[in-house]
Amino acid sequence: MSAAFLFALAVSLCATVVAALFVTTWRDGDLVVAAVVAFVLLPVLVLTIMAWREAL
């Protein structure tokens, strides 16, 4: 396995955790925290896409 592939897996795991946190805060009705988590989620998703493009 290459370093790029392992990095893409790690970033994907981070994105999954942040997305799960977003869904949890959204369902709890805490919209301020959900907005902050969504703001954090967007760059993580962009980084995930970039990492997988490099790995594949």
Short mmCIF file of C-alpha atoms in Angstrom, two decimals:
data_model
loop_
_atom_site.label_atom_id
_atom_site.label_comp_id
_atom_site.label_asym_id
_atom_site.label_seq_id
_atom_site.Cartn_x
_atom_site.Cartn_y
_atom_site.Cartn_z
CA MET A 1 0.00 0.00 0.00
CA SER A 2 1.25 3.43 -0.85
CA ALA A 3 1.38 6.38 1.52
CA ALA A 4 -1.19 8.24 -0.59
CA PHE A 5 -3.64 5.34 -0.26
CA LEU A 6 -3.18 5.16 3.52
CA PHE A 7 -3.60 8.93 3.79
CA ALA A 8 -6.81 8.73 1.75
CA LEU A 9 -8.14 6.02 4.06
CA ALA A 10 -7.31 8.08 7.15
CA VAL A 11 -8.94 11.22 5.74
CA SER A 12 -12.00 9.19 4.77
CA LEU A 13 -12.29 7.90 8.31
CA CYS A 14 -12.08 11.45 9.65
CA ALA A 15 -14.74 12.59 7.18
CA THR A 16 -17.00 9.74 8.28
CA VAL A 17 -16.65 10.69 11.94
CA VAL A 18 -17.36 14.37 11.24
CA ALA A 19 -20.36 13.45 9.05
CA ALA A 20 -21.76 11.23 11.81
CA LEU A 21 -21.29 14.07 14.28
CA PHE A 22 -23.12 16.41 11.90
CA VAL A 23 -26.07 14.03 11.55
CA THR A 24 -26.22 13.54 15.32
CA THR A 25 -26.21 17.26 16.07
CA TRP A 26 -28.74 17.94 13.31
CA ARG A 27 -31.15 15.31 14.64
CA ASP A 28 -30.79 16.61 18.19
CA GLY A 29 -31.95 20.01 16.97
CA ASP A 30 -28.80 21.86 17.97
CA LEU A 31 -28.59 23.92 14.80
CA VAL A 32 -25.74 26.19 15.90
CA VAL A 33 -23.42 23.25 16.57
CA ALA A 34 -24.65 21.55 13.39
CA ALA A 35 -23.73 24.65 11.40
CA VAL A 36 -20.24 24.69 12.91
CA VAL A 37 -19.78 20.98 12.18
CA ALA A 38 -21.02 21.51 8.62
CA PHE A 39 -18.48 24.32 8.21
CA VAL A 40 -15.75 21.90 9.34
CA LEU A 41 -17.12 19.06 7.20
CA LEU A 42 -16.82 20.88 3.88
CA PRO A 43 -13.01 21.24 3.83
CA VAL A 44 -12.64 17.69 5.14
CA LEU A 45 -14.72 16.40 2.24
CA VAL A 46 -12.68 18.43 -0.24
CA LEU A 47 -9.49 17.02 1.27
CA THR A 48 -10.93 13.51 1.02
CA ILE A 49 -11.73 13.97 -2.67
CA MET A 50 -8.25 15.34 -3.34
CA ALA A 51 -6.61 12.48 -1.42
CA TRP A 52 -8.52 9.80 -3.32
CA ARG A 53 -7.78 11.44 -6.66
CA GLU A 54 -4.08 11.32 -5.80
CA ALA A 55 -4.25 7.74 -4.50
CA LEU A 56 -6.09 6.34 -7.51
#
